[in-house]
XYZ file of C-alpha atoms in Angstrom:
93
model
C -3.576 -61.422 -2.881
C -6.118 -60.398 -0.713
C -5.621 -58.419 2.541
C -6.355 -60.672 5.479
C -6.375 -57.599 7.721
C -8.826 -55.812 5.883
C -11.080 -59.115 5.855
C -11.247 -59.408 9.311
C -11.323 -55.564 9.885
C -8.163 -54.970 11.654
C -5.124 -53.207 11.931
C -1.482 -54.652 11.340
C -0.901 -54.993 14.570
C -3.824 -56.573 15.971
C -3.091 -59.357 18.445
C -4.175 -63.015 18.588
C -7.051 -62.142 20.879
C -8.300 -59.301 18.959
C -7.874 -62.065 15.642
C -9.979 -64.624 17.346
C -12.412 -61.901 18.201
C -12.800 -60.645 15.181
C -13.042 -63.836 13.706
C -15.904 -65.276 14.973
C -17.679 -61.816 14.790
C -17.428 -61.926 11.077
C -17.955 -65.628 10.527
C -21.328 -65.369 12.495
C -22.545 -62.305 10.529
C -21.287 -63.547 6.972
C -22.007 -67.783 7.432
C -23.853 -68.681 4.648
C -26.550 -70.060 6.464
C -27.069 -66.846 8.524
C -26.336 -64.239 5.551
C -28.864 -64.695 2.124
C -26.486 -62.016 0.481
C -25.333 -63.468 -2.707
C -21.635 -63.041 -2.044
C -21.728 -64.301 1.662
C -20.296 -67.883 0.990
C -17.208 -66.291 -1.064
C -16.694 -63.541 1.829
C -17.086 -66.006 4.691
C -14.291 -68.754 3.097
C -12.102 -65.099 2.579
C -12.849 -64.477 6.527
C -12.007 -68.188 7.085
C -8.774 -67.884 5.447
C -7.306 -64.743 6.785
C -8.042 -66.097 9.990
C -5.938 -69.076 9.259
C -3.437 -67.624 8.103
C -3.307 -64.849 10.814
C -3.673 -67.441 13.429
C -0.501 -69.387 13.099
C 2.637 -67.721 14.124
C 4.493 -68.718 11.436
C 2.118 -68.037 8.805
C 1.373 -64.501 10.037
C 5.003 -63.614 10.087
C 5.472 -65.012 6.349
C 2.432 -63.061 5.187
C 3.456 -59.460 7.094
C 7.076 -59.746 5.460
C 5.507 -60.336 1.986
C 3.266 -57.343 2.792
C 5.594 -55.345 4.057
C 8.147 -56.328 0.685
C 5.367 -55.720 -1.695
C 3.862 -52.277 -0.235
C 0.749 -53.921 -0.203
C -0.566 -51.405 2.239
C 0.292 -47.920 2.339
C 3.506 -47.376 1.874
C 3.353 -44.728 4.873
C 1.888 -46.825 7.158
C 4.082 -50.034 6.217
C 7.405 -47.686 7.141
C 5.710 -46.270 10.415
C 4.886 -50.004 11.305
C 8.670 -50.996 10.186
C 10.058 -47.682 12.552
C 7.716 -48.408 15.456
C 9.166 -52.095 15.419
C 12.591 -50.982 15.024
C 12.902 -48.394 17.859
C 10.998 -51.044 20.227
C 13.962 -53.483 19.416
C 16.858 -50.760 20.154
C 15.091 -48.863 22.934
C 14.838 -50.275 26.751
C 11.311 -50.563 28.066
């Protein structure tokens, strides 16, 4: 499984805004048509499917919880990520 994070460049926590940004940053520099690179058509269809995935609500949540169940990431940034979202659910504003 690939990280669809890492293909866009950002962080765990990055918001829809930040996604979309990133997104068309990357699909303009890698699009086939723009890029001669050899491997540009494979890394723009991986930049086209993290951001589909990311995009979608429901699809982002399914693919953090497999991250987070599989340790894709480091393990000690995937239990900071898991603390930092507990405490924000148990502590007032």
């Amino acid at each position: 499984m690939s990280n669809h994070y890492e293909a866009l460049g950002l962080a765990g926590s990055a918001s829809l805004a930040d996604i979309k940004k990133a997104f068309r940053q990357k699909a303009a520099q890698l699009h086939p048509d723009r890029n001669p690179a050899p491997d540009a058509a494979a890394r723009f269809q991986a930049v086209q499917k993290a951001y589909e995935v990311l995009s979608d609500d429901e699809q982002r949540q399914a693919y953090d919880e497999n991250r987070r169940r599989n340790l894709l990431d480091d393990p000690l940034e995937t239990a900071t990520e898991i603390w930092q979202a507990y405490f924000k659910s148990i502590l007032p504003p």
